Amino acid sequence: MRRRTLLGSAMIAGLLAGLVLSEPAAAPAERAAEPPMRTRFDRPDVPELLRGPSPGVAALERQCLICHGTPIILGQRLTEKQWRATVHKMREKFHAPLAAGSDDEAQIIALLAAALPPELPPAAPLSVQPPAGPEAVPSFAAVAGPFVKSEATRGATRYATTCAPCHGADALGGPGAPRLVGRAILADPIAFQLLLAVGRGTMPPFADPDSRAALELLAHLRARTAAARRP
Amino acid sequence: MASPKITRRDVLAALAVLAASGAAGASARRLLAPRLPGRETGDSPEGLLVRGQGPDQLETPRALFDRLETPNEGFFVRTHAHPPRLDRAAFRLSIGGLVAQPLTLSLEGLAARAQDERLAVLQCAGNGRGFFRPRIAGVPWEHGACGQARWAGPRLTELLAEALPAPEARFIHVHGLDTMALPATPAYVRSIPIERVREDDVLLALTMNGEPLPWLHGGPVRLVVPGWTGNHWIKWIAKITIAAEEEPSFYSQSGYRMPIETAAPGGAPGPTAPVTENTVKAIVAQPSPGARIGAGTVAVRGVAFSGRTHVTRVEVGVRVGATGTIRWQEAELLGEATAGAWRVFSAQVPAAPGPLTLLARATDARGAVQPIEAAWNPGGYLWNAIDEVEVEVLA
């Protein structure tokens, strides 16, 4: 599974790179000066223990980011005992699929207790401008990423048959399934592909998560997000 | 085909370069640009502070607490789950359970009822949690998980009367349409005692400061319970069930409860009761912490509110001398004395060169005065210690 995931990720990266190169008009040539992000916690204001790839960070990304974005985690300053109680509460009260006594549980508690103790001074939170109007898309905090129009168009067809019945034709949420537009996971193709591979809750695993179809779905959802942001 | 030698790190590096280009970069810059309306001074951060994202937890900067109505764009957001997409034409609100005459109402139907309008403070029960020591798990709000707006819509009591509740009805269970990421996670449902919602100030709000209720704030319909904490102001309401008992799920039985008797941190918590009413509190908007101001006098301005009553007095203080004695003076109050609404306070305080600590202390119509230190509790609710702002007075 892990090997397959890595291969798939590399394929997605290759596809993305190829597509952007072949269709530069869809993603303006503007490169960041910052070094590449290693994990979803890799920001300058984050303790080093959380920034780099490690088994603990992988467990955190796998288990906690199902429901939480990173800021709510990074804002906590708790003792080991409090972190333990918090993780247990997520399982017992909120039914997080994190097995008692599992390696992931131990890794997460140890990492958070070491990286975010009470003594650590609070970091200044980011500031955002919320959207205006009654129909504005709420999750403006997420940055979805670039997409290629032709991929997004093919993704729309696949979306309509596979995803729309639960998530809604406009991907803004439907009966029993949440909104997909504007979600943070759209910025992270590997996490997106992982989610398709394993499914979530009542959502079955996607039949071909490593395929071009997965990338097309991602492009479609990024396109929808970009459209929703337009003033 | 990709080579097996490519590592996750290489992939992430490739993706990050791509993600940093184009649409994503442009969106980030636009979203992070400060652009709140009605701000005159430029000495404090603007825009909402991100305490959480997806679900979004966004805090109002204290500089906006200088007026009676907090602008909708600057109003704090506290969400337990993911906001649903609602079709306004297909939307229906149902009132059922222990009633003789169940109701189903469209948005047009709700808008066609008699509308009431209330100026009321909405405050998250956890506002100020970030100030408690020892620290407490949860959204680490400072001052800005509150705001005041004009809310308008039909009174819930009138709709309840039409539904003819049974004599044994004691609670309403209010269901929002927001969804959790995991289907197994309990939905956000709150029980409210029926006698509270039979009072005429509880509204099904359709508008906020004269605009259609923004989706982000629960549109098309949210509950307004003046004087009570935000956990009762359910967003995206689609179902109200009348019942004899409290709702049995997590958010009614475990969440938003406080020990009845104050307990020491780490001590065994005794019996608990739901968090309901806000407590007396003043928040300084101006000057901003760390501001450098001219000598002479400094204008101190902010807002003050309490629970289901109003603030009668705000004192503004300065620490003087080596002992740190506080010299208090009366502030002027602007705005009407309305239960559940805040008033703006304003005072001119003498400012000699050097560091200056400014304080604000509110008293309500019941005689409750803000404490020096808020009572610690395991959930980190209802922090209301006297606000303190340190500034530098220039020679």
XYZ file of C-alpha atoms in Angstrom:
626
model
C 0.000 0.000 0.000
C 2.744 2.413 0.970
C 4.801 1.637 -2.136
C 1.717 2.007 -4.280
C 0.964 5.348 -2.688
C 4.445 6.664 -3.325
C 4.355 5.534 -6.915
C 0.965 7.078 -7.362
C 2.095 10.313 -5.803
C 5.077 10.481 -8.068
C 2.805 9.873 -11.011
C 0.510 12.665 -9.934
C 3.440 15.006 -9.516
C 4.729 14.044 -12.940
C 1.337 14.536 -14.492
C 0.863 17.879 -12.798
C 4.283 19.070 -13.866
C 3.727 17.923 -17.424
C 0.333 19.508 -17.627
C 1.457 22.816 -16.278
C 4.366 22.863 -18.689
C 2.204 21.939 -21.641
C -0.559 24.386 -20.776
C 1.187 27.339 -19.165
C -1.750 29.688 -19.680
C -3.743 27.934 -16.971
C -1.152 28.562 -14.275
C 0.783 31.823 -14.665
C 4.555 31.339 -14.439
C 5.148 32.705 -10.956
C 7.507 30.745 -8.719
C 7.852 31.132 -4.971
C 11.204 31.956 -3.444
C 10.463 29.928 -0.272
C 11.816 26.391 0.070
C 9.274 23.653 -0.695
C 6.876 22.531 2.027
C 7.771 19.182 3.554
C 4.601 18.586 5.573
C 1.319 20.398 6.066
C 2.818 21.840 9.246
C 5.889 23.224 7.496
C 5.644 26.957 8.149
C 8.281 29.267 9.650
C 6.265 29.894 12.851
C 5.851 26.180 13.622
C 8.162 24.300 16.039
C 10.794 22.326 14.105
C 9.576 18.999 15.563
C 6.330 19.425 13.643
C 7.736 20.809 10.420
C 9.865 18.008 9.072
C 8.709 14.587 7.885
C 8.704 12.025 10.724
C 6.558 9.065 11.764
C 4.853 11.306 14.354
C 3.992 14.019 11.849
C 2.786 11.376 9.397
C 0.493 9.955 12.099
C -0.748 13.458 12.915
C -1.500 14.171 9.258
C -3.177 10.801 8.827
C -5.340 10.838 11.951
C -5.990 14.424 13.024
C -6.313 16.274 9.741
C -9.337 14.136 8.839
C -11.395 16.649 10.802
C -9.061 19.470 11.892
C -7.110 22.051 9.959
C -3.581 22.751 11.215
C -4.235 26.110 13.015
C -6.454 24.671 15.752
C -3.744 22.123 16.601
C -0.904 24.651 16.450
C -2.809 27.037 18.757
C -2.836 24.585 21.690
C -0.268 24.671 24.534
C -0.867 21.608 26.707
C 0.853 19.226 29.096
C 1.446 15.608 28.159
C -1.484 14.645 30.396
C -3.760 17.145 28.658
C -2.663 16.025 25.188
C -3.380 12.424 26.178
C -6.834 13.398 27.458
C -7.520 15.395 24.285
C -6.572 12.503 22.002
C -8.683 10.101 24.075
C -11.632 12.502 23.898
C -11.383 12.531 20.095
C -11.816 8.769 20.076
C -14.347 8.379 22.871
C -16.582 11.414 22.318
C -16.081 12.189 18.645
C -15.468 8.613 17.419
C -12.161 9.266 15.679
C -10.969 6.007 14.063
C -7.765 5.946 16.117
C -7.288 2.592 17.853
C -6.561 2.613 21.591
C -2.955 1.652 22.221
C -2.014 1.973 18.546
C 1.384 3.205 17.360
C -0.290 6.232 15.810
C -1.854 7.188 19.146
C 1.460 6.941 20.997
C 3.315 8.860 18.261
C 0.742 11.652 18.197
C 0.671 12.154 21.966
C 4.470 12.105 22.263
C 4.954 14.515 19.374
C 2.331 17.040 20.497
C 3.505 16.984 24.119
C 7.081 17.657 22.977
C 6.271 20.241 20.300
C 3.411 22.221 21.857
C 3.944 22.371 25.645
C 2.423 25.047 27.939
C 5.795 26.838 28.168
C 5.906 27.547 24.425
C 4.844 31.172 23.783
C 1.752 31.524 21.584
C 2.348 32.285 17.901
C 0.544 35.221 16.296
C -2.392 33.885 14.283
C -2.747 34.573 10.558
C -5.233 37.208 9.543
C -7.767 36.702 6.727
C -10.446 38.671 4.977
C -13.714 36.751 5.056
C -15.973 36.607 1.996
C -18.966 38.926 1.830
C -22.545 38.095 0.958
C -25.020 35.399 1.872
C -23.791 32.928 -0.760
C -20.053 33.274 -0.136
C -18.039 30.089 0.247
C -16.928 29.753 3.858
C -13.579 28.027 3.751
C -11.608 30.914 2.297
C -8.716 29.979 4.554
C -7.821 27.086 2.262
C -5.661 27.674 -0.761
C -6.678 25.198 -3.410
C -3.838 25.262 -5.919
C -3.542 25.481 -9.694
C -5.429 23.389 -12.209
C -5.558 22.785 -15.918
C -8.792 23.622 -17.676
C -8.963 20.540 -19.897
C -8.365 18.288 -16.863
C -11.036 20.121 -14.883
C -13.520 19.682 -17.707
C -12.933 15.912 -17.831
C -13.072 15.821 -14.033
C -16.511 17.438 -14.106
C -17.925 14.483 -16.034
C -16.455 11.984 -13.598
C -17.585 14.105 -10.658
C -21.186 14.196 -11.862
C -21.484 10.417 -11.875
C -19.288 9.433 -8.916
C -19.415 12.256 -6.374
C -22.402 14.508 -7.088
C -25.061 12.144 -5.715
C -23.741 12.737 -2.171
C -21.647 15.924 -2.339
C -24.067 17.858 -4.560
C -23.834 18.827 -8.223
C -21.953 22.020 -7.311
C -19.683 20.277 -4.740
C -21.032 22.600 -2.058
C -22.361 19.764 0.059
C -25.322 17.482 -0.332
C -27.408 14.983 1.586
C -25.107 13.493 4.213
C -21.805 14.565 2.662
C -19.845 17.765 3.194
C -18.864 20.571 0.876
C -15.731 19.897 -1.184
C -15.207 23.374 -2.652
C -12.605 25.345 -0.714
C -11.406 22.421 1.397
C -7.792 22.495 2.558
C -7.127 18.999 1.226
C -7.355 20.326 -2.340
C -3.960 21.951 -1.738
C -2.430 18.569 -1.020
C -2.687 16.069 -3.912
C -1.111 13.286 -1.859
C -3.618 13.657 0.945
C -6.409 13.885 -1.627
C -5.258 10.713 -3.332
C -4.853 8.936 0.030
C -8.398 9.840 0.962
C -9.701 8.449 -2.319
C -7.654 5.292 -1.795
C -9.035 4.508 1.652
C -12.441 6.176 1.577
C -13.882 8.031 4.531
C -16.818 7.157 6.748
C -19.616 5.967 4.481
C -17.670 6.988 1.360
C -16.269 3.894 -0.365
C -12.666 3.816 -1.641
C -12.249 5.218 -5.123
C -11.692 2.373 -7.589
C -8.599 3.856 -9.242
C -6.983 6.411 -6.928
C -3.670 6.352 -8.757
C -5.224 7.065 -12.106
C -5.501 10.195 -14.161
C -9.168 10.279 -13.122
C -8.178 11.187 -9.565
C -6.118 14.083 -10.856
C -9.000 15.213 -13.017
C -11.325 15.201 -10.042
C -8.840 17.294 -8.096
C -8.598 19.739 -11.008
C -12.368 19.976 -11.167
C -12.644 20.776 -7.455
C -9.830 23.338 -7.670
C -11.601 24.962 -10.606
C -14.834 25.105 -8.615
C -12.990 26.668 -5.700
C -11.351 29.288 -7.897
C -14.733 30.124 -9.452
C -16.341 30.484 -6.030
C -13.661 32.976 -4.950
C -14.141 35.276 -7.916
C -15.709 38.512 -6.694
C 6.102 5.846 -15.649
C 7.534 7.236 -12.446
C 10.729 5.813 -11.019
C 10.445 3.926 -7.714
C 13.427 5.958 -6.484
C 11.334 9.091 -6.271
C 10.650 9.774 -2.601
C 7.652 11.357 -0.948
C 9.870 14.313 -0.181
C 10.746 14.781 -3.850
C 7.100 14.587 -4.747
C 6.150 17.126 -2.114
C 8.911 19.421 -3.320
C 7.638 19.209 -6.892
C 4.083 19.811 -5.787
C 4.949 22.717 -3.542
C 6.581 24.587 -6.410
C 3.468 24.032 -8.466
C 1.134 24.944 -5.638
C 3.048 28.147 -4.989
C 2.433 29.322 -8.538
C -0.619 30.722 -10.209
C -4.084 30.783 -8.729
C -3.081 29.682 -5.259
C -0.567 32.476 -4.754
C -2.922 35.110 -6.061
C -5.762 33.911 -3.813
C -3.577 33.893 -0.728
C -2.421 37.426 -1.309
C -5.942 38.682 -1.876
C -7.356 36.825 1.103
C -4.655 38.039 3.429
C -4.992 41.678 2.372
C -6.394 43.805 5.204
C -9.660 45.325 4.042
C -12.183 45.757 6.854
C -14.566 48.698 6.578
C -14.771 51.689 8.874
C -11.289 51.504 10.341
C -9.654 54.830 10.971
C -6.462 53.936 12.801
C -3.753 51.828 11.250
C -1.962 50.604 14.341
C -3.489 47.161 14.814
C -3.960 44.011 12.764
C -7.032 44.005 10.582
C -8.944 41.083 9.191
C -10.111 38.099 11.210
C -7.568 36.056 13.141
C -7.429 32.406 12.091
C -7.735 30.168 15.173
C -8.938 27.236 13.098
C -9.748 26.388 9.533
C -12.045 23.770 8.005
C -14.128 24.080 10.284
C -13.323 27.771 10.498
C -12.692 29.507 13.835
C -12.102 33.213 13.192
C -11.605 35.926 15.787
C -12.538 39.612 15.519
C -9.586 41.948 16.200
C -10.272 44.008 19.333
C -9.862 47.275 17.411
C -13.360 46.697 15.978
C -14.966 46.831 19.436
C -15.407 50.594 19.219
C -18.974 50.697 17.874
C -22.488 49.424 18.536
C -22.727 47.193 15.452
C -19.876 44.891 14.510
C -19.736 44.747 10.684
C -20.765 41.375 9.252
C -17.416 41.041 7.427
C -15.567 41.475 10.722
C -17.837 39.286 12.846
C -16.235 36.276 14.544
C -16.973 32.733 13.335
C -17.111 29.626 15.506
C -18.091 26.419 13.714
C -18.275 22.862 15.033
C -18.865 21.249 11.654
C -18.926 21.996 7.951
C -21.523 24.514 6.792
C -24.107 22.897 4.522
C -25.121 24.127 1.119
C -28.743 25.165 1.261
C -31.165 25.762 -1.559
C -33.127 28.799 -0.415
C -36.145 27.893 -2.553
C -36.302 24.323 -1.260
C -35.486 25.249 2.352
C -38.037 24.173 4.978
C -37.972 24.566 8.744
C -39.980 21.973 10.646
C -41.284 22.256 14.179
C -42.412 18.906 15.529
C -42.161 16.432 18.399
C -44.546 16.888 21.342
C -46.892 19.236 19.498
C -50.524 18.953 18.368
C -49.931 20.941 15.171
C -46.538 20.299 13.517
C -45.361 23.174 11.292
C -43.334 23.263 8.092
C -42.222 26.718 7.029
C -40.487 27.982 3.894
C -38.215 31.030 3.934
C -41.023 33.061 2.372
C -43.320 31.801 5.106
C -40.852 32.862 7.811
C -40.348 36.257 6.165
C -44.128 36.774 5.938
C -44.547 36.479 9.736
C -44.360 39.497 12.045
C -40.680 40.429 12.272
C -38.965 41.591 15.440
C -35.523 43.202 15.560
C -33.069 43.010 18.460
C -29.653 44.525 19.024
C -27.830 41.736 20.838
C -24.344 40.510 21.714
C -23.321 37.109 20.406
C -20.449 35.711 22.453
C -18.872 32.266 22.296
C -18.911 30.645 25.738
C -15.151 30.066 25.319
C -14.253 33.705 24.567
C -11.066 34.457 26.537
C -10.128 30.788 26.972
C -6.599 31.636 25.820
C -6.070 33.728 28.976
C -6.783 31.000 31.533
C -3.816 29.538 33.442
C -3.281 26.620 33.679
C -4.009 26.419 29.963
C -7.077 24.611 28.672
C -7.596 22.614 25.462
C -9.935 24.217 22.928
C -10.008 27.240 20.633
C -7.587 29.692 22.339
C -9.781 32.775 21.889
C -8.567 36.067 23.325
C -11.119 38.937 23.305
C -12.664 38.587 19.889
C -15.094 35.647 19.980
C -17.935 38.121 20.381
C -19.761 40.768 18.409
C -22.975 42.728 18.362
C -25.460 42.922 15.494
C -29.045 43.860 14.764
C -30.828 40.555 14.264
C -34.317 40.364 12.765
C -36.837 37.613 12.110
C -39.977 36.023 13.564
C -40.233 35.358 17.291
C -39.894 31.672 18.091
C -42.535 31.879 20.823
C -45.220 32.816 18.291
C -44.390 29.836 16.066
C -44.326 27.542 19.117
C -47.759 28.762 20.158
C -49.102 27.836 16.702
C -47.642 24.350 17.031
C -49.504 23.783 20.333
C -46.869 22.042 22.507
C -48.061 19.273 24.845
C -48.190 20.093 28.588
C -45.182 17.817 29.299
C -42.916 19.750 26.838
C -39.848 21.022 28.716
C -37.111 21.396 26.080
C -36.612 22.257 22.451
C -33.912 20.364 20.549
C -32.455 22.550 17.816
C -30.829 20.780 14.858
C -28.480 22.518 12.428
C -27.740 21.184 8.959
C -23.960 21.397 9.250
C -22.153 18.087 8.818
C -19.182 16.543 10.580
C -16.291 15.170 8.489
C -16.884 11.726 10.016
C -20.440 10.393 10.024
C -19.767 8.767 13.416
C -19.052 12.117 15.089
C -22.080 13.379 17.021
C -23.951 16.197 15.277
C -24.153 19.617 16.906
C -27.545 19.601 18.614
C -28.468 21.736 21.621
C -31.353 21.508 24.056
C -32.825 24.743 25.376
C -35.426 24.895 28.172
C -38.788 25.719 26.618
C -39.475 28.495 29.116
C -36.469 30.416 27.769
C -37.694 30.352 24.173
C -41.237 31.298 25.222
C -39.858 34.747 26.041
C -40.346 37.296 23.302
C -36.660 38.087 22.668
C -35.771 34.711 21.075
C -35.768 35.082 17.273
C -35.306 32.954 14.185
C -33.035 35.513 12.563
C -33.256 36.003 8.794
C -31.157 39.173 8.687
C -27.992 40.472 10.361
C -27.324 44.218 10.412
C -29.959 44.646 7.702
C -28.439 42.129 5.271
C -29.724 38.625 4.553
C -28.082 36.439 7.202
C -24.699 35.447 5.669
C -24.191 31.755 5.077
C -21.036 31.881 7.181
C -23.163 33.077 10.107
C -25.863 30.410 9.748
C -27.922 31.726 6.839
C -30.658 31.421 5.932
C -31.850 30.975 9.556
C -30.139 30.961 12.946
C -31.434 31.182 16.471
C -30.901 34.401 18.447
C -30.985 34.032 22.233
C -30.027 37.446 23.676
C -27.893 37.327 26.813
C -27.100 33.621 26.374
C -23.832 32.215 25.063
C -23.292 31.457 21.372
C -23.709 27.688 21.738
C -27.478 28.338 21.869
C -27.510 30.459 18.713
C -27.758 27.432 16.393
C -26.871 28.095 12.752
C -28.459 26.644 9.574
C -31.533 25.513 11.538
C -33.866 23.139 9.750
C -35.536 21.224 12.583
C -36.847 22.042 16.041
C -38.143 19.134 18.090
C -40.217 19.705 21.214
C -39.437 17.131 23.918
C -39.891 16.271 27.564
C -36.190 15.571 28.160
C -32.837 17.083 27.305
C -31.300 15.828 24.067
C -29.063 12.815 24.887
C -26.066 13.477 22.617
C -22.579 14.779 23.391
C -23.155 18.489 22.872
C -26.009 18.605 25.369
C -24.689 16.145 27.954
C -20.917 16.783 28.000
C -20.115 19.883 25.969
C -20.786 23.410 27.211
C -21.217 22.533 30.858
C -19.496 24.075 33.882
C -19.060 22.899 37.477
C -21.757 24.430 39.659
C -19.153 25.141 42.357
C -15.798 26.624 41.349
C -13.152 23.875 41.483
C -9.369 24.211 41.570
C -7.450 23.223 38.412
C -6.786 19.497 38.471
C -9.331 18.903 41.227
C -12.188 16.462 40.841
C -15.038 18.286 39.073
C -18.341 18.151 40.928
C -21.835 18.338 39.426
C -22.116 20.478 36.271
C -24.778 22.670 34.698
C -25.112 23.979 31.119
C -23.343 27.251 30.367
C -26.141 29.702 29.622
C -25.772 33.380 30.449
C -22.944 35.754 29.558
C -21.172 37.498 32.434
C -20.307 41.175 32.880
C -17.350 42.297 30.742
C -15.651 45.320 29.145
C -13.225 45.151 26.206
C -10.873 47.999 25.291
C -10.719 48.720 21.538
C -8.549 51.822 21.619
C -5.755 52.416 22.170
C -4.314 49.163 20.817
C -1.864 47.216 22.984
C 1.664 48.435 22.308
C 0.488 51.685 20.686
C 2.809 54.708 20.928
C 0.724 57.758 21.708
C 1.287 61.446 22.346
C 1.391 62.854 25.892
C -1.536 64.824 27.296
C -4.716 62.781 27.268
C -5.501 59.431 25.685
C -8.968 58.496 24.447
C -9.961 55.076 25.794
C -12.886 53.462 24.006
C -14.482 50.037 23.964
C -17.651 48.033 24.582
C -19.244 46.579 27.720
C -22.009 44.036 28.174
C -23.409 41.422 30.530
C -25.964 38.593 30.328
C -29.714 39.208 30.291
C -29.246 42.665 31.701
C -27.346 45.804 30.740
C -24.188 47.565 31.857
C -24.787 50.581 34.100
C -21.223 51.688 34.645
C -17.749 51.407 33.149
C -14.680 52.709 34.949
C -11.412 53.283 33.147
C -8.279 52.989 35.260
C -4.562 53.682 35.087
C -1.872 52.028 37.192
C 0.123 54.647 39.042
C 3.310 54.667 41.116
C 5.622 51.885 42.181
C 2.826 50.081 44.056
C 0.663 49.777 40.956
C -2.355 51.366 42.619
C -5.193 51.788 40.134
C -6.760 55.240 39.780
C -10.295 54.806 38.402
C -12.482 57.342 36.616
C -16.017 57.104 35.210
C -16.397 56.509 31.482
C -19.247 57.912 29.431
C -21.721 55.301 28.123
C -23.175 55.481 24.607
C -26.131 53.389 23.441
C -29.340 52.426 25.178
C -29.715 50.297 28.294
C -31.002 47.118 26.600
C -30.806 43.661 28.137
C -28.386 41.489 26.152
C -26.909 44.427 24.202
C -23.575 46.131 24.607
C -22.901 49.810 25.083
C -19.865 51.744 23.898
C -17.788 53.421 26.617
C -15.448 56.333 26.209
C -13.102 58.237 28.550
C -10.284 60.767 28.299
C -7.416 59.696 30.550
C -4.353 61.819 31.471
C -1.181 60.375 29.925
C 2.307 61.332 31.140
C 5.366 60.176 29.168
C 6.462 56.599 29.839
C 4.762 53.209 29.945
C 1.035 53.370 30.737
C -1.323 50.555 31.746
C -5.006 51.199 31.038
C -7.838 49.119 32.495
C -11.612 48.943 32.011
C -14.073 47.524 34.537
C -17.815 47.086 33.929
C -20.700 46.847 36.395
C -24.171 45.610 35.388
C -27.681 46.508 36.540
C -27.683 43.566 38.980
C -24.555 44.932 40.664
C -22.138 42.340 39.250
C -18.623 43.786 38.824
C -15.806 42.274 36.770
C -13.237 40.368 38.821
C -9.431 40.849 38.768
C -9.123 37.173 37.893
C -11.765 35.050 36.116
C -12.833 31.794 37.778
C -10.885 28.918 36.181
C -13.071 26.046 34.953
C -12.227 22.883 32.974
C -13.930 24.018 29.743
C -12.406 27.495 29.812
C -15.788 29.221 29.689
C -16.903 32.790 30.489
C -13.514 34.413 31.045
C -14.287 37.977 32.160
C -11.299 39.379 34.039
C -10.706 43.133 33.878
C -9.119 44.038 30.533
C -5.656 45.632 30.609
C -3.865 47.394 27.754
C -0.253 48.575 27.911
C 0.847 51.505 25.754
C 3.856 53.794 25.484
C 3.316 57.531 25.964
C 5.875 59.569 24.018
C 7.537 62.624 25.543
